[in-house]
Coordinates of C-alpha atoms in Angstrom, one line a residue:
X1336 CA 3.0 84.4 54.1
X1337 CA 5.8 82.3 52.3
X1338 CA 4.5 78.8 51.2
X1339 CA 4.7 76.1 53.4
X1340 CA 7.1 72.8 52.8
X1341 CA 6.4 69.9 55.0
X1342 CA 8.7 67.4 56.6
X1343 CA 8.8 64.6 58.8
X1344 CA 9.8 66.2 62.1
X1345 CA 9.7 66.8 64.9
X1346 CA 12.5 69.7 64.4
X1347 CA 16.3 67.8 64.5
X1348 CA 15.4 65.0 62.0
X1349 CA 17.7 63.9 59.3
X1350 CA 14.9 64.7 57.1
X1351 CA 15.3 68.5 57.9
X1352 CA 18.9 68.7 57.7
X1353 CA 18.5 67.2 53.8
X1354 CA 15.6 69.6 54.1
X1355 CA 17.7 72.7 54.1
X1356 CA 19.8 71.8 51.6
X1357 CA 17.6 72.8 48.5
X1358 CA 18.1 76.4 48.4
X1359 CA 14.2 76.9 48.0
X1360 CA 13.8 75.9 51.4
X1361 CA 15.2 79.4 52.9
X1362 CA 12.0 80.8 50.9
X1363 CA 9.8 79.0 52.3
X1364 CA 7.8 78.1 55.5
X1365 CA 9.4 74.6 57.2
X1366 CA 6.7 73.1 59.1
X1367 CA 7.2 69.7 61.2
X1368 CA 4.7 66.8 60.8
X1369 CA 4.5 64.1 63.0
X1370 CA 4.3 61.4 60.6
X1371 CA 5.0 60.7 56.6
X1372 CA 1.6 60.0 56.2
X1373 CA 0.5 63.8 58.0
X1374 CA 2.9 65.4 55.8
X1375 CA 2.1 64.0 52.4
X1376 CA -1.6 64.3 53.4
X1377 CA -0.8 67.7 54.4
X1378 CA -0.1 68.0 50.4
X1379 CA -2.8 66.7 49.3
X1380 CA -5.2 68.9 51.6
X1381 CA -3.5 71.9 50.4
X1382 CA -2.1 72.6 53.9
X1383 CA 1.5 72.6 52.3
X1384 CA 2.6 73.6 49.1
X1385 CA 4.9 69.7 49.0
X1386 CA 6.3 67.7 51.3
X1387 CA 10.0 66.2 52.1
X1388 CA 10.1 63.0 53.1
X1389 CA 12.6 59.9 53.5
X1390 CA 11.9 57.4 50.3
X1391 CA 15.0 54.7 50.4
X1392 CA 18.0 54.2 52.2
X1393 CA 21.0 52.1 51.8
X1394 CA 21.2 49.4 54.2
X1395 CA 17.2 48.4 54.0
X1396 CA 16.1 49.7 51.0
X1397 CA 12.8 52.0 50.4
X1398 CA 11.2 52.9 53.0
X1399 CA 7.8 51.6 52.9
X1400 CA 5.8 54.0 54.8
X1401 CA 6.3 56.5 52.0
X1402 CA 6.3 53.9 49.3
X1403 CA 3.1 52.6 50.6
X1404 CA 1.8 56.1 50.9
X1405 CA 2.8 56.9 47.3
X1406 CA 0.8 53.9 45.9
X1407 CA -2.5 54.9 47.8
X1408 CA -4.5 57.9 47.8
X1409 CA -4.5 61.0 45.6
X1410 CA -1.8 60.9 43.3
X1411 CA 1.4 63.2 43.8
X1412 CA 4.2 63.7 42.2
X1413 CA 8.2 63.6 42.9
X1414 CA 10.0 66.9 41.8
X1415 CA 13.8 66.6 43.8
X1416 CA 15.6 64.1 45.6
X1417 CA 18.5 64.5 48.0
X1418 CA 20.9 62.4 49.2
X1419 CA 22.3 62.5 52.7
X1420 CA 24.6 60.5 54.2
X1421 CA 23.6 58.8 57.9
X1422 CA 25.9 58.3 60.5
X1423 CA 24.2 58.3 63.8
X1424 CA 24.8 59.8 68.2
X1425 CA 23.5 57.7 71.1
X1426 CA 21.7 60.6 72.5
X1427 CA 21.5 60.6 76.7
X1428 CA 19.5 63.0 79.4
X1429 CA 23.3 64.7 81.2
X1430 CA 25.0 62.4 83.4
X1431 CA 23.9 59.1 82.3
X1432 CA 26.5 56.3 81.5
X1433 CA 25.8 53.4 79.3
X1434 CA 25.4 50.8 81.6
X1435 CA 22.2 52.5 83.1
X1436 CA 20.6 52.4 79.3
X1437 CA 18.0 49.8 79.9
X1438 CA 15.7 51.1 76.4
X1439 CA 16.7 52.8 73.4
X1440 CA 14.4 54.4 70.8
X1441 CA 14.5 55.6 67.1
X1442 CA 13.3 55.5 63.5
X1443 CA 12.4 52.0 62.2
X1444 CA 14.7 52.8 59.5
X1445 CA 17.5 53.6 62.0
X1446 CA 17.3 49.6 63.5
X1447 CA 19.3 48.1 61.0
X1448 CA 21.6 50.3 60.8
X1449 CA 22.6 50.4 64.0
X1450 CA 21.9 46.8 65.1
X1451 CA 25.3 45.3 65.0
X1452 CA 26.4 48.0 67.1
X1453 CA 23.8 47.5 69.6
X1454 CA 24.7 44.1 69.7
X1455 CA 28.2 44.7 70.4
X1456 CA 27.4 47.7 73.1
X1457 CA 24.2 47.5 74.6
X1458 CA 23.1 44.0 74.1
X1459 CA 20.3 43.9 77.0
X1460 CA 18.5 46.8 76.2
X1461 CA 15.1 46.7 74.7
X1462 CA 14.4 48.5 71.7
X1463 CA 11.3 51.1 71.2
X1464 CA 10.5 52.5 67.9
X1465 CA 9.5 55.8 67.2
X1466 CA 8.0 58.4 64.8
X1467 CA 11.1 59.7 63.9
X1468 CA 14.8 59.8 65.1
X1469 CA 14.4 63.3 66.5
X1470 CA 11.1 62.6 68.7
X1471 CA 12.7 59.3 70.2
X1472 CA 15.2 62.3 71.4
X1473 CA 12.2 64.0 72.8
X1474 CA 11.0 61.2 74.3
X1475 CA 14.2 60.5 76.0
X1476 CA 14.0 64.3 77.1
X1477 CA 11.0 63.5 78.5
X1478 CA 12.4 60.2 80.4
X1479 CA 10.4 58.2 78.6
X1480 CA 13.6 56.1 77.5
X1481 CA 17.1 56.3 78.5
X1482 CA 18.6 57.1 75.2
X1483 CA 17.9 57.6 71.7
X1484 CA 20.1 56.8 67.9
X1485 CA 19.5 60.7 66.4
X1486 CA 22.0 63.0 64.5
X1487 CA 24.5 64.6 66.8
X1488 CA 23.0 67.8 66.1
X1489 CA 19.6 66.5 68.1
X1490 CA 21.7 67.1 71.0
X1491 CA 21.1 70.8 71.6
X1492 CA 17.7 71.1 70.5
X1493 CA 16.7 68.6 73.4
X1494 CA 18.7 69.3 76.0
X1495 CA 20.8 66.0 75.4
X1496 CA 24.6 64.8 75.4
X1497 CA 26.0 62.3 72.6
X1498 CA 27.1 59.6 74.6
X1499 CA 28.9 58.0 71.5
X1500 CA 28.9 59.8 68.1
X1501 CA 29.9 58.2 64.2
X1502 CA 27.6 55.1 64.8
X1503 CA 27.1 52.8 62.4
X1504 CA 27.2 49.3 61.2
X1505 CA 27.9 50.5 56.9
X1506 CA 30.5 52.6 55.7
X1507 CA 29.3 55.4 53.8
X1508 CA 25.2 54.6 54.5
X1509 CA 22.9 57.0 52.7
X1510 CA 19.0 57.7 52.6
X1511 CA 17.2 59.6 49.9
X1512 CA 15.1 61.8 50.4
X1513 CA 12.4 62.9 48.4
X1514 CA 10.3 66.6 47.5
X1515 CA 7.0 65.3 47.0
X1516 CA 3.9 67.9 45.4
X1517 CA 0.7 67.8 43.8
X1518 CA 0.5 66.4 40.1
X1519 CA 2.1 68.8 37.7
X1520 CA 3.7 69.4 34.4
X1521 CA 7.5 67.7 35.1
X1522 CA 10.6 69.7 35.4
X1523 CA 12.6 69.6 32.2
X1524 CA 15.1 67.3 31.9
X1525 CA 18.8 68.3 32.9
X1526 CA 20.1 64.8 30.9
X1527 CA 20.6 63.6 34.0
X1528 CA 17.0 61.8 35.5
X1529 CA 15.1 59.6 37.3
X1530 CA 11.5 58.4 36.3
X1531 CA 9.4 56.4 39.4
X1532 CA 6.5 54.5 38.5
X1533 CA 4.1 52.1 40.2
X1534 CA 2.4 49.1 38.4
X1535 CA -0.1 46.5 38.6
X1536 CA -0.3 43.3 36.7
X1537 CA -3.4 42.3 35.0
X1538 CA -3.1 39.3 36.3
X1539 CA -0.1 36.7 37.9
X1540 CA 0.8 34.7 35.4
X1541 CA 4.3 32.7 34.8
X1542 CA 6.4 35.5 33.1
X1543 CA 4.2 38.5 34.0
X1544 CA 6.9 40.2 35.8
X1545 CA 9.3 39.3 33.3
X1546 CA 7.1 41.2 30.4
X1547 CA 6.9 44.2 32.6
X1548 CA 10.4 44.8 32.8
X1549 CA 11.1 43.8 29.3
X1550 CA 9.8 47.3 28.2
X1551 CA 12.8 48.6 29.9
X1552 CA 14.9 46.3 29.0
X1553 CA 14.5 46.5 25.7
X1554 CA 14.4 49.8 25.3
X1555 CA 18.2 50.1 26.9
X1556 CA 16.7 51.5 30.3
X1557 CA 18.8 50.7 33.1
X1558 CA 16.6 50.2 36.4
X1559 CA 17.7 51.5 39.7
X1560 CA 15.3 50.2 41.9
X1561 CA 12.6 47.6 42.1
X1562 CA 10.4 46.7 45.0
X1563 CA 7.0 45.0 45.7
X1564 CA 4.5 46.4 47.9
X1565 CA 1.0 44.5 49.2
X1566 CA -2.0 45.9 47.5
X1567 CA -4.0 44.3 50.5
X1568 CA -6.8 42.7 48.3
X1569 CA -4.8 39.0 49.7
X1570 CA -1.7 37.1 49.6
X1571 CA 0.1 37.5 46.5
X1572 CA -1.3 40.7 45.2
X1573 CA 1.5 43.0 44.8
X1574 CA 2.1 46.3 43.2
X1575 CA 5.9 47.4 41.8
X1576 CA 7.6 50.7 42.7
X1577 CA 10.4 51.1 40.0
X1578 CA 13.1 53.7 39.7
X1579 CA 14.6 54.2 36.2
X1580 CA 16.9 56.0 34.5
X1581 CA 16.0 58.5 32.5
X1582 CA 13.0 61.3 31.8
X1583 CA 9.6 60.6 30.9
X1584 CA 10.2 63.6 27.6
X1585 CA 12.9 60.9 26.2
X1586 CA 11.3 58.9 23.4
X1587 CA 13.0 55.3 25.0
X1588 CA 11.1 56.3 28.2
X1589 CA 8.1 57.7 27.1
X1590 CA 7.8 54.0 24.9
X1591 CA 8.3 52.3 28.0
X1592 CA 5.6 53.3 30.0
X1593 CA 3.3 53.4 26.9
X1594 CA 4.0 50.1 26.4
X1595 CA 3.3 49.5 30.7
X1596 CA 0.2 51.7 30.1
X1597 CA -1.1 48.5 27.2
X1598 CA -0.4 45.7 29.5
X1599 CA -0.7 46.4 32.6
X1600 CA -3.7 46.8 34.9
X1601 CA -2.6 50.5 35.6
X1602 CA 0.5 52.4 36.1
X1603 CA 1.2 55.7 38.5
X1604 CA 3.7 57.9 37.3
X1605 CA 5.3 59.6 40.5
X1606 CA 7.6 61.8 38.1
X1607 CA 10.5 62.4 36.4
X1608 CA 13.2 64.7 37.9
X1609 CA 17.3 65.5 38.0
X1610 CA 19.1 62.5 40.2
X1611 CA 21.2 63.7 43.0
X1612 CA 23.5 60.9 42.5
X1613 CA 25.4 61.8 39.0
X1614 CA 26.3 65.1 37.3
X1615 CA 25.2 64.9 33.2
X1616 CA 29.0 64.2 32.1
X1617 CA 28.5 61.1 34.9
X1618 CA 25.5 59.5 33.2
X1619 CA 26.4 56.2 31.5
X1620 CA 26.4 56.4 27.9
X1621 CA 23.2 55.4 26.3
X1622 CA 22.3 51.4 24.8
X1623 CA 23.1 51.6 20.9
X1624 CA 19.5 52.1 19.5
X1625 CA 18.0 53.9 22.1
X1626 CA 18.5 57.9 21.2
X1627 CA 16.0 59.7 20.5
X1628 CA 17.5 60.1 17.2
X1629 CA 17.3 56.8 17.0
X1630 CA 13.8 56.3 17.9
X1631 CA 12.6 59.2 15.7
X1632 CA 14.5 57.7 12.6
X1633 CA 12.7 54.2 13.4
X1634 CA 9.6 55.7 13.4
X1635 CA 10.1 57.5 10.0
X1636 CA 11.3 54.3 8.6
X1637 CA 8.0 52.5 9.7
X1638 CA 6.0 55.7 8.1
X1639 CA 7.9 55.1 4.6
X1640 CA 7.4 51.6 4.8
X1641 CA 3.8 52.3 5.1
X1642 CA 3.6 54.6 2.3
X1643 CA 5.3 52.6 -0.2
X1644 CA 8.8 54.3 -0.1
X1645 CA 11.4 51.9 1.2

């Protein structure tokens, strides 16, 4: 039997389109989950060799059911990412016009991007959120509601017409997706990274946050996303999910999270691995100081300063 990848179905989500872009996917068994949570969890069980999931998108932001899933629970790990971009069909049963679409359903994530649109076209009608953008289409198979925001390519697999197709309230909206698997030794780098990390502060304190991304900044590592996340022990206790540039083998990053790692209450590396955003000649050029060269001379310099031999 090949081994299993997991995604957020049912079959026709976005996810599984970005899904079968990784050329591992034809080698392995696609299985549908109802829910990121199932399919991460199916992961950790053992049940799927990893999982791909939606992480962040470009009109909201991460996506915090995956975030959230991320934080909590056995630890994985991020190996790929994929970026796809969204443009969305108002998926009908045949023969139904748009003034008999009293409720529409979709992804949570979907809402804002479509909500302007709505607004304009459909201003009455009550919105129901669902699992994902592909089972609101089943759903409105089933006539559970009259139409559903999916990919055009939904249509088929649910016996559905696009009503109107190329919705959407942002020009060129993205999500990213994510390959998610069980902790291992990270991919090399390609020169071309990303590095996720959650962290906890010791304590809230004026400046804390400022301290935690000082080790960044200092170290000439350029952040690419920052977002805070209830722990649930109250109000005000957050956790941080960051994205950063770079891999956890350079000596600027590997510093940075040591230095995270001292001060903070603890950190959960979620992996290094290649961006799908840039190409390695499309990297910006490093901070002065902050090659590994660099770093490796520093050190040395500190080591003859200890020995006596400036």
């Amino acid at each position: 039997m090949p081994a299993s990848y997991a995604y957020l179905g049912p079959e026709g989500t976005f996810t599984e389109v970005a899904l079968r872009t990784l050329p591992e996917a034809a080698t392995r068994e696609l299985t549908p989950y109802v829910s990121v949570q199932s399919a991460l969890d199916a992961v950790r069980t053992g049940e799927a060799e990893a999982a791909f999931v939606p992480i962040e998108n470009s009109v909201e932001g991460g996506i915090t059911t995956t975030l959230d899933e991320l934080v909590a629970g056995a630890p994985l790990m991020i190996y790929r990412e994929v970026l796809l971009s969204i443009t969305f069909a108002l998926l009908v049963r045949p023969g139904t016009k748009i003034s008999d679409i009293k409720t529409v359903s979709a992804h949570p994530a979907a809402q804002p991007q479509v909500r302007n649109w709505m607004k304009a076209n459909l201003p009455d009608a009550l919105w129901e959120s669902a699992a994902s953008n592909a089972d609101a289409a089943r759903l409105v198979q089933e006539g559970q509601y009259d139409a559903a925001f999916a990919g055009e390519f939904a249509a088929a697999r649910y016996g559905l017409e696009a009503l109107e197709t190329e919705i959407h309230d942002a020009e060129n909206a993205q999500t990213r997706f994510v390959l998610v698997g069980r902790p291992a030794r990270p991919a090399a780098p390609t020169g071309a990274d990303k590095t996720s990390v959650v962290i906890w502060q010791r304590d809230d304190h004026p400046g804390g946050l400022r301290d935690l991304l000082g080790e960044f900044a200092t170290r000439g590592i350029n952040m690419m996303l920052l977002q805070s996340r209830p722990t649930g022990a109250g109000i005000g206790n957050y956790c941080f999910c960051i994205d950063a540039e770079g891999h956890i083998s350079d000596r600027r990053v590997a510093e940075a999270l040591s230095g995270l790692k001292r001060i903070c209450l603890q950190v959960r590396f979620l992996g290094s691995y290649p961006r799908a955003d840039v190409r390695v000649d499309g990297v910006r050029p490093l901070f002065p100081g902050t090659s590994d060269e660099e770093f490796l001379a520093a050190a040395d310099w500190v080591t003859h300063c200890q020995d006596g031999r400036f």
